[in-house]
């Protein structure tokens, strides 16, 4: 969560206690104000006790406040409990001390105690407690703010905008925001957070663009919003603008930037970020390290991911999960299993995410018996109930091995809600093993529950095509046309010279479009010379005019490949990112091009990585 708390106490936060005129007291009070370390504080405290000044109200308050600022919650509570009739400032300080340390319930408890002692809250009390509460409690506190006359106080209204935005009630948040006489950087940032969280990233952006002043928090929130919304390119562009505006990135913006690099497959930018982090040591923490591992894995550089992993001194389960997940999508099942053993040997408790990683590693590497024993161990040894994702891995694993019936039985007996993606995985296995009967059964099941979508029908149509059932293909196509089911457009991207280039199927918008299509012609010439006939050729004879056009449309990954071939030096690896699963034809083409052009082609599709080297693929033609 981003910090939206005002870093200094507002002007009205002054203890209403008559200060003693004794120079001794004044000196001590001054010392307490300046104090920054716990050691120093305990020395002053000891001095105060030695001189019997403990009951002095100002010193007592300042001591308690210092302990609370340094995160020494227990000490500050002890002092609080010794204070007779604590006033609003004492209460606010103790509430703040708990809220700052994430002890939200305790903060609320002191607030309630304060009200029952008939101590009236001030604006700072309210803004502090609102920042630590949920939307439901926030609504009650909103009434309190109104009752005590602090609704229009800028700290209180900022906290209220934040609590409504956090609770996804963007409408109320916006209403409060619009009513604020002076919109500050904190309230605007809270509002942007609200929009981004709601997926209304455009609205957030227009608010962001309208801000007169932006700090690193507002930039980070906007960049992270794009990442969460799956718009990595916008995030990358905005990050560059942030640097141009001379705003120094913090941990949050760095993590968001690295995630964007991972999503877009922008390895060079990711490497730049890595060296930037190394140079600015303050930025390196476990979370940044984990995001780095994830970025390298997603950008296809598993060796560099491992180097970062090895460099992290204190590894927790989250760090292990990131590396295991990387081995999984790259198909290095045995490495993932080795790491899993290392992790449990160290006494780290695997989480449900660990098991998603390890089971999908088994699936991608075809380790059936290992997969089963881990699936059982997860339930019986670790007491983790399998979720949709775990079943998905098992279905993938069994489907790959051709054990469709076992997969079907597992899903049918699973105590989870029917899930489109899960059954879609089994459907995909039916396509690979050309099991039309089971496929039809699954599509019917999904259709009955309102879970079928364009992907389901496209897949069934592909299964019919693979089995040579052209009537089936035509039936599905016309059904999709009638019901207006739209196919999700394919999109591929490739990074060249620090820029990410995006292609859609049949795209002619790229400035180098002419050269790209010439290169494609060239590639087709190679393929024909090697005796390859496109899988669409066969299909073309059996379908109507519009479908023929659709099939002839060049898939986005081929455009990205052609662009990679014309814009990088011979021998350079080509890395392509595709939003959908790669089709059989493109997969076959990539394999051949890897041998003909003598290049390594690494491709990430929706499901996994494919490393095409010397004419074969690391997925073993199962994906
Ligand atoms: Zn394709
Ligand atoms: Zn493959």
XYZ file of C-alpha atoms and ligand atoms in Angstrom:
625
model
C 0.000 0.000 0.000
C 1.293 3.420 -0.819
C 1.970 5.772 2.022
C -0.435 8.663 1.944
C 0.110 9.760 5.506
C 1.278 13.288 6.023
C 4.886 12.943 7.037
C 4.804 15.698 9.608
C 2.146 16.438 12.148
C -0.221 19.168 10.982
C -0.056 22.601 12.619
C -3.019 21.938 14.902
C -1.228 18.984 16.438
C 0.179 20.677 19.503
C -0.208 19.391 23.033
C -2.435 21.727 24.979
C -0.398 21.374 28.097
C 1.091 24.264 29.956
C 4.819 23.941 29.548
C 6.912 24.282 32.634
C 9.356 27.142 32.561
C 12.174 25.161 34.170
C 15.193 25.164 31.827
C 15.803 21.523 32.835
C 12.468 20.512 31.384
C 12.903 22.605 28.294
C 16.283 21.070 27.554
C 14.914 17.562 27.971
C 11.881 18.335 25.847
C 14.171 19.690 23.137
C 16.335 16.578 23.354
C 13.273 14.376 22.979
C 12.183 16.335 19.920
C 15.564 15.863 18.273
C 16.021 12.246 19.309
C 16.273 9.732 16.448
C 17.561 6.478 17.971
C 16.153 3.998 20.485
C 19.443 3.928 22.408
C 19.423 7.674 22.792
C 15.786 7.633 23.825
C 16.314 5.066 26.591
C 19.174 7.187 27.933
C 16.919 10.230 28.156
C 14.167 8.103 29.689
C 16.568 6.795 32.342
C 17.625 10.344 33.134
C 14.001 11.423 33.514
C 13.300 8.544 35.915
C 16.460 9.234 37.910
C 15.415 12.821 38.436
C 11.815 11.985 39.325
C 10.419 13.887 36.346
C 8.264 11.038 35.056
C 4.972 12.640 35.973
C 5.792 15.860 34.178
C 3.017 16.067 31.560
C 5.052 17.500 28.667
C 7.969 15.119 29.142
C 5.651 12.181 29.576
C 3.849 13.072 26.383
C 7.041 13.610 24.408
C 8.500 10.329 25.663
C 5.411 8.441 24.664
C 5.362 10.186 21.288
C 9.057 9.381 20.705
C 8.571 5.704 21.514
C 5.641 5.593 19.178
C 7.570 7.329 16.354
C 10.358 4.789 16.698
C 7.915 1.898 16.441
C 8.352 0.914 20.115
C 4.658 0.192 20.568
C 4.921 -1.687 23.879
C 6.916 1.085 25.557
C 4.524 3.712 24.335
C 1.547 1.691 25.658
C 3.280 1.303 29.053
C 3.717 5.069 29.281
C 0.171 5.638 28.111
C -1.225 3.323 30.789
C 0.662 5.213 33.503
C -0.860 8.537 32.402
C -3.842 9.809 34.357
C -6.727 11.143 32.306
C -4.920 11.135 28.973
C -6.081 13.966 26.737
C -6.782 13.989 23.005
C -3.084 14.339 22.132
C -2.106 11.298 24.178
C -4.892 9.307 22.613
C -3.966 10.452 19.119
C -0.360 9.556 19.703
C -1.169 6.053 20.944
C -3.606 5.499 18.062
C -0.991 6.679 15.595
C 1.642 4.433 17.108
C -0.553 1.384 16.506
C -1.804 2.446 13.093
C 1.719 3.148 11.855
C 2.776 -0.357 12.844
C -0.113 -2.076 11.118
C -1.983 -2.779 14.376
C -5.234 -1.439 12.995
C -7.619 -3.171 15.351
C -5.721 -1.936 18.408
C -5.736 1.590 16.973
C -9.507 1.402 16.671
C -9.747 0.002 20.200
C -7.990 3.094 21.639
C -10.261 5.334 19.556
C -13.356 3.673 21.054
C -11.844 3.919 24.538
C -11.235 7.611 23.942
C -14.859 8.236 22.970
C -16.123 6.310 26.004
C -13.936 8.504 28.229
C -15.674 11.519 26.668
C -12.500 12.767 25.052
C -13.407 14.446 21.786
C -11.241 13.553 18.761
C -9.537 16.254 16.707
C -8.834 16.268 12.961
C -5.565 14.436 13.337
C -7.119 11.707 15.501
C -9.782 11.169 12.874
C -7.467 11.173 9.870
C -5.148 8.722 11.657
C -7.845 6.260 12.580
C -9.589 6.537 9.174
C -6.361 5.651 7.415
C -6.174 2.437 9.411
C -9.743 1.219 8.907
C -11.907 -0.682 6.466
C -14.620 0.906 4.332
C -17.397 -0.138 6.724
C -15.725 1.421 9.752
C -14.705 4.328 7.528
C -18.360 5.151 6.869
C -19.035 5.376 10.622
C -15.963 7.567 11.087
C -17.191 9.725 8.224
C -20.273 10.435 10.400
C -17.995 11.254 13.344
C -16.014 13.673 11.165
C -19.268 15.357 10.213
C -20.504 15.459 13.813
C -17.286 16.943 15.212
C -17.016 19.405 12.332
C -13.877 18.101 10.654
C -15.367 16.861 7.390
C -13.758 19.621 5.334
C -10.394 19.467 7.074
C -7.888 18.589 4.374
C -6.283 15.737 6.368
C -9.626 14.216 7.232
C -11.089 14.532 3.749
C -7.924 13.106 2.196
C -8.152 10.117 4.529
C -11.828 9.716 3.635
C -11.090 9.804 -0.121
C -8.486 7.130 0.538
C -10.753 4.849 2.571
C -13.548 5.009 -0.037
C -11.068 4.468 -2.875
C -9.480 1.516 -1.066
C -12.910 0.039 -0.487
C -13.619 0.307 -4.242
C -16.409 2.851 -3.674
C -14.984 5.168 -6.319
C -18.205 7.144 -6.738
C -18.240 8.289 -3.095
C -14.498 8.877 -3.199
C -14.884 11.102 -6.258
C -17.780 13.028 -4.682
C -15.651 13.810 -1.621
C -12.673 14.602 -3.803
C -14.664 17.077 -5.902
C -15.905 18.780 -2.733
C -12.378 19.355 -1.442
C -11.534 23.070 -1.723
C -7.850 22.337 -2.172
C -6.916 19.111 -3.845
C -3.501 18.085 -2.670
C -1.043 15.597 -4.037
C -2.066 13.013 -1.420
C -5.806 13.121 -2.106
C -5.237 13.089 -5.888
C -2.979 10.078 -5.525
C -5.576 8.322 -3.378
C -8.151 9.000 -6.079
C -5.880 7.656 -8.833
C -5.336 4.529 -6.743
C -9.106 4.117 -6.571
C -9.479 4.290 -10.368
C -6.615 2.079 -11.132
C -7.845 -0.562 -8.684
C -11.220 -0.419 -10.402
C -9.683 -0.952 -13.812
C -10.661 2.571 -14.881
C -7.126 3.337 -15.876
C -8.038 6.078 -18.379
C -9.953 8.069 -15.776
C -6.982 7.697 -13.431
C -4.671 8.953 -16.153
C -6.676 12.066 -16.882
C -6.679 12.887 -13.171
C -2.939 12.235 -13.077
C -2.322 14.494 -16.075
C -4.337 17.238 -14.410
C -2.288 17.208 -11.222
C -0.284 20.383 -10.740
C 2.289 18.691 -8.583
C 3.326 15.035 -8.631
C 5.585 13.184 -6.268
C 7.176 9.763 -6.567
C 4.091 8.196 -4.931
C 1.657 9.533 -7.525
C 3.960 8.468 -10.372
C 4.366 5.002 -8.835
C 0.637 4.572 -8.353
C -0.073 5.446 -11.980
C 2.729 3.216 -13.320
C 1.571 0.359 -11.111
C -2.005 0.932 -12.282
C -0.954 0.277 -15.873
C 0.892 -2.876 -14.783
C -2.119 -4.189 -12.853
C -4.313 -3.451 -15.844
C -2.011 -5.363 -18.195
C -0.770 -2.295 -20.096
C 2.998 -2.696 -19.722
C 3.984 -0.414 -22.605
C 2.142 2.543 -21.099
C 3.855 1.777 -17.787
C 7.287 1.763 -19.445
C 6.643 5.072 -21.227
C 5.389 6.704 -18.039
C 8.423 5.496 -16.100
C 10.694 7.200 -18.623
C 8.665 10.402 -18.295
C 9.088 10.173 -14.529
C 12.870 9.997 -14.886
C 12.776 12.923 -17.340
C 10.880 14.971 -14.742
C 13.814 14.325 -12.398
C 11.746 12.284 -9.953
C 13.867 9.561 -8.363
C 12.173 6.152 -8.424
C 11.443 4.420 -5.115
C 10.986 0.711 -4.374
C 7.325 0.730 -5.445
C 7.959 2.342 -8.835
C 10.943 0.054 -9.401
C 8.880 -3.062 -8.691
C 6.140 -1.767 -11.005
C 8.695 -1.004 -13.726
C 10.262 -4.471 -13.455
C 6.832 -6.111 -13.630
C 6.095 -4.073 -16.763
C 9.390 -5.264 -18.293
C 8.393 -8.848 -17.479
C 4.941 -8.426 -19.002
C 6.267 -6.777 -22.162
C 9.297 -9.072 -22.390
C 11.550 -6.013 -22.414
C 14.779 -7.692 -21.317
C 17.145 -4.818 -22.128
C 15.099 -2.338 -20.119
C 14.877 -4.881 -17.312
C 18.674 -5.229 -17.311
C 19.033 -1.473 -17.168
C 16.718 -1.438 -14.142
C 18.813 -4.176 -12.555
C 22.020 -2.149 -12.842
C 20.184 0.929 -11.596
C 19.100 -1.024 -8.513
C 22.634 -2.289 -7.953
C 23.918 1.278 -8.164
C 21.252 2.588 -5.768
C 21.644 0.084 -2.978
C 18.721 1.581 -1.055
C 16.413 0.059 -3.625
C 17.488 -3.522 -3.065
C 15.207 -5.500 -0.791
C 13.675 -8.958 -0.955
C 10.620 -7.731 -2.837
C 12.713 -6.033 -5.504
C 14.874 -9.179 -5.685
C 11.817 -11.375 -6.171
C 10.480 -9.073 -8.886
C 13.883 -9.181 -10.603
C 13.800 -12.986 -10.636
C 10.307 -12.854 -12.037
C 11.300 -10.291 -14.691
C 14.260 -12.365 -15.910
C 12.138 -15.502 -15.973
C 9.392 -13.838 -17.971
C 11.941 -12.293 -20.347
C 13.331 -15.762 -21.023
C 16.650 -15.358 -19.196
C 16.482 -18.123 -16.648
C 20.262 -18.062 -16.015
C 20.158 -14.434 -14.928
C 17.106 -15.128 -12.788
C 19.086 -17.834 -11.030
C 22.005 -15.479 -10.505
C 19.740 -12.966 -8.768
C 18.212 -15.815 -6.726
C 21.642 -17.008 -5.596
C 22.577 -13.455 -4.661
C 19.700 -13.001 -2.230
C 21.056 -13.625 1.269
C 17.905 -14.250 3.240
C 15.547 -16.219 1.043
C 11.968 -16.727 2.149
C 9.241 -18.848 0.577
C 8.269 -15.998 -1.778
C 11.774 -15.872 -3.272
C 11.745 -19.663 -3.737
C 8.293 -19.478 -5.314
C 9.521 -16.981 -7.917
C 12.417 -19.202 -8.969
C 10.362 -22.416 -8.943
C 7.724 -20.641 -11.039
C 10.457 -19.664 -13.497
C 11.717 -23.226 -13.857
C 8.118 -24.285 -14.371
C 7.277 -22.009 -17.314
C 10.601 -22.869 -18.938
C 9.947 -26.581 -18.589
C 12.895 -27.342 -16.284
C 10.932 -29.688 -14.059
C 13.851 -31.402 -12.359
C 15.461 -28.098 -11.366
C 12.159 -27.007 -9.869
C 11.909 -30.242 -7.864
C 15.480 -29.802 -6.633
C 14.705 -26.309 -5.419
C 11.529 -27.511 -3.753
C 13.521 -30.071 -1.797
C 16.121 -27.475 -0.848
C 13.362 -25.201 0.369
C 11.670 -27.803 2.560
C 15.042 -29.034 3.857
C 15.719 -25.484 5.026
C 12.486 -25.651 7.002
C 10.658 -23.110 4.820
C 6.983 -23.891 4.646
C 5.722 -24.195 1.070
C 2.632 -22.117 0.260
C -0.181 -22.849 -2.174
C 1.769 -20.787 -4.733
C 4.797 -23.070 -4.274
C 2.584 -25.991 -5.233
C 1.226 -24.210 -8.302
C 4.835 -23.728 -9.404
C 5.997 -27.213 -8.644
C 2.939 -28.934 -10.146
C 3.111 -26.882 -13.308
C 6.831 -27.701 -13.496
C 5.867 -31.394 -13.391
C 3.229 -30.728 -16.046
C 5.575 -28.893 -18.410
C 8.225 -31.584 -17.992
C 5.838 -34.538 -18.148
C 6.685 -35.893 -14.660
C 3.442 -37.779 -13.997
C 4.257 -39.880 -10.926
C 6.162 -37.008 -9.246
C 3.170 -34.779 -9.899
C 0.731 -37.197 -8.280
C 2.866 -37.659 -5.172
C 3.265 -33.889 -4.737
C -0.447 -33.341 -5.250
C -1.172 -35.841 -2.465
C 1.549 -34.455 -0.191
C 0.114 -30.978 -0.567
C -3.224 -32.140 0.832
C -2.099 -34.711 3.363
C 1.262 -33.420 4.630
C 0.823 -29.674 4.328
C -2.931 -29.433 4.758
C -3.387 -27.212 1.689
C -6.676 -27.779 -0.115
C -6.170 -27.824 -3.904
C -7.556 -24.817 -5.757
C -8.526 -24.377 -9.396
C -4.882 -23.646 -10.291
C -3.632 -26.888 -8.750
C -6.265 -28.902 -10.576
C -5.269 -27.033 -13.736
C -1.692 -28.244 -13.372
C -2.832 -31.822 -12.786
C -5.103 -31.751 -15.834
C -2.235 -30.373 -17.883
C 0.071 -33.090 -16.598
C -2.384 -35.946 -17.226
C -3.492 -34.463 -20.539
C 0.060 -34.367 -21.799
C 0.521 -38.019 -20.921
C -2.674 -38.852 -22.780
C -4.455 -39.858 -19.564
C -7.611 -37.969 -20.528
C -9.948 -40.234 -18.628
C -7.989 -39.820 -15.374
C -8.019 -36.065 -15.882
C -11.752 -36.089 -16.524
C -12.375 -38.155 -13.382
C -10.204 -35.864 -11.269
C -12.113 -32.798 -12.423
C -15.524 -34.383 -12.068
C -14.800 -35.385 -8.477
C -13.109 -32.091 -7.510
C -14.911 -30.149 -4.825
C -14.557 -26.816 -6.604
C -16.813 -24.703 -8.757
C -16.856 -25.505 -12.468
C -14.278 -23.294 -14.133
C -13.945 -22.416 -17.809
C -10.156 -22.232 -17.838
C -9.846 -25.535 -16.034
C -12.132 -27.423 -18.399
C -10.552 -25.522 -21.289
C -7.231 -27.098 -20.329
C -8.746 -30.534 -20.670
C -10.349 -29.473 -23.935
C -6.926 -28.468 -25.194
C -5.610 -31.928 -24.313
C -8.501 -33.414 -26.295
C -7.336 -31.425 -29.297
C -3.796 -32.766 -29.019
C -5.003 -36.346 -28.680
C -7.810 -35.844 -31.227
C -10.484 -37.032 -28.773
C -13.610 -35.588 -30.398
C -16.123 -37.438 -28.191
C -14.751 -36.134 -24.884
C -14.322 -32.656 -26.393
C -17.992 -32.470 -27.385
C -18.982 -33.679 -23.907
C -16.939 -30.901 -22.282
C -18.238 -28.164 -24.594
C -21.785 -29.229 -23.849
C -21.028 -29.163 -20.107
C -19.581 -25.636 -20.391
C -22.427 -24.447 -22.607
C -25.056 -25.656 -20.122
C -23.410 -23.694 -17.320
C -22.995 -20.550 -19.397
C -19.221 -20.941 -19.242
C -18.479 -21.290 -22.953
C -16.850 -18.425 -24.842
C -15.193 -17.771 -28.195
C -12.074 -19.673 -27.100
C -14.145 -22.764 -26.314
C -15.716 -22.810 -29.781
C -12.514 -21.991 -31.631
C -10.890 -24.894 -29.819
C -13.708 -27.283 -30.655
C -13.539 -26.142 -34.268
C -9.795 -26.836 -34.239
C -10.447 -30.296 -32.824
C -12.913 -30.997 -35.642
C -10.393 -29.680 -38.177
C -7.628 -31.877 -36.773
C -9.952 -34.871 -37.076
C -10.938 -33.864 -40.629
C -14.549 -33.213 -39.595
C -15.245 -30.213 -41.881
C -18.982 -30.240 -41.244
C -18.213 -29.745 -37.582
C -15.902 -26.820 -38.394
C -18.515 -25.142 -40.609
C -21.243 -25.701 -37.965
C -19.211 -23.990 -35.253
C -18.243 -21.079 -37.493
C -21.821 -20.332 -38.490
C -22.983 -20.717 -34.874
C -20.338 -18.192 -33.793
C -21.400 -15.797 -36.542
C -25.069 -16.094 -35.588
C -24.528 -15.579 -31.885
C -21.989 -12.831 -32.512
C -19.214 -14.536 -30.541
C -16.019 -12.620 -31.228
C -12.576 -14.124 -31.331
C -10.020 -12.501 -29.044
C -7.474 -10.800 -31.318
C -3.976 -12.234 -31.293
C -1.166 -9.881 -30.421
C 2.608 -10.416 -30.339
C 5.439 -8.198 -29.251
C 9.190 -8.153 -29.685
C 11.829 -5.917 -28.136
C 14.421 -4.410 -30.485
C 16.853 -1.672 -29.391
C 15.022 -0.976 -26.147
C 11.711 -0.452 -27.915
C 8.811 -2.836 -27.740
C 7.078 -3.404 -31.085
C 3.560 -4.769 -31.078
C 1.842 -6.635 -33.904
C -1.712 -7.800 -34.441
C -2.794 -10.445 -36.943
C -2.566 -9.062 -40.490
C -1.078 -5.807 -39.174
C 0.184 -3.328 -41.798
C 0.593 -0.379 -39.418
C 4.274 -0.817 -38.609
C 6.551 1.739 -40.381
C 8.645 -1.148 -41.702
C 5.609 -3.079 -42.846
C 6.830 -3.404 -46.422
C 10.168 -4.927 -45.377
C 8.389 -7.220 -42.900
C 6.113 -8.695 -45.559
C 9.045 -9.054 -47.961
C 10.884 -10.991 -45.267
C 7.818 -13.177 -44.754
C 7.779 -13.989 -48.466
C 11.427 -14.892 -48.129
C 10.673 -17.157 -45.141
C 7.865 -18.855 -47.059
C 10.352 -19.517 -49.853
C 12.677 -21.213 -47.335
C 9.845 -23.265 -45.941
C 8.689 -24.445 -49.367
C 12.276 -25.314 -50.264
C 12.332 -27.498 -47.125
C 9.144 -29.231 -48.163
C 6.918 -27.612 -45.543
C 3.305 -27.098 -46.467
C 1.222 -24.916 -44.201
C -1.428 -26.635 -42.125
C -3.851 -24.084 -43.448
C -3.439 -25.338 -47.011
C -5.332 -28.486 -46.206
C -8.026 -26.593 -44.365
C -8.456 -24.081 -47.178
C -9.958 -26.656 -49.502
C -12.847 -27.349 -47.200
C -14.123 -23.987 -46.057
C -15.944 -20.904 -47.283
C -14.612 -17.602 -48.592
C -14.496 -15.531 -45.365
C -12.962 -18.329 -43.348
C -10.352 -18.727 -46.031
C -9.463 -15.064 -45.641
C -9.258 -15.457 -41.905
C -6.945 -18.418 -42.216
C -4.742 -16.597 -44.720
C -4.360 -13.641 -42.390
C -0.778 -13.628 -41.143
C -0.593 -14.438 -37.438
C 0.971 -11.768 -35.255
C 3.875 -13.965 -34.108
C 4.994 -14.425 -37.721
C 5.039 -10.650 -38.196
C 7.081 -10.281 -35.011
C 9.434 -13.021 -36.230
C 9.928 -11.339 -39.617
C 10.580 -8.007 -37.921
C 13.103 -9.706 -35.623
C 14.876 -11.238 -38.618
C 15.247 -7.931 -40.473
C 16.201 -5.777 -37.508
C 18.723 -7.843 -35.532
C 22.169 -9.168 -36.406
C 22.496 -12.723 -37.762
C 22.843 -15.256 -34.960
C 21.054 -13.089 -32.376
C 18.306 -14.825 -30.393
C 14.787 -13.655 -31.137
C 12.289 -13.321 -28.294
C 8.600 -13.065 -29.021
C 5.640 -12.621 -26.668
C 2.187 -13.716 -27.667
C -1.048 -13.068 -25.743
C -2.760 -16.297 -26.877
C -1.535 -19.842 -27.262
C 0.641 -20.330 -30.310
C -1.111 -22.243 -33.102
C 0.265 -25.442 -34.576
C 1.255 -23.834 -37.849
C 3.222 -21.001 -36.252
C 4.848 -23.499 -33.871
C 5.991 -25.635 -36.816
C 7.236 -22.549 -38.686
C 9.255 -21.356 -35.672
C 10.923 -24.758 -35.393
C 11.961 -24.722 -39.044
C 13.094 -21.103 -39.049
C 15.293 -21.787 -36.021
C 17.254 -24.335 -38.052
C 17.253 -22.471 -41.370
C 18.247 -19.077 -39.959
C 20.540 -20.630 -37.362
C 18.956 -18.583 -34.587
C 17.496 -19.408 -31.210
C 13.869 -18.328 -31.040
C 12.315 -17.986 -27.602
C 8.596 -17.512 -27.482
C 6.281 -16.966 -24.574
C 2.657 -17.692 -25.283
C -0.276 -17.523 -22.879
C 0.664 -20.823 -21.355
C 4.436 -21.272 -21.336
C 7.840 -20.662 -22.917
C 8.986 -22.354 -26.102
C 12.712 -22.498 -26.811
C 13.148 -23.271 -30.518
C 16.662 -24.496 -31.221
C 17.982 -26.469 -34.226
C 14.531 -27.362 -35.435
C 12.971 -28.598 -32.215
C 11.114 -27.050 -29.307
C 11.679 -27.380 -25.560
C 7.963 -28.088 -25.038
C 8.342 -31.365 -26.913
C 5.398 -30.238 -29.089
C 3.029 -30.270 -26.152
C 1.665 -26.936 -25.027
Zn -0.322 -19.060 -35.705
Zn 6.863 -25.431 -28.209
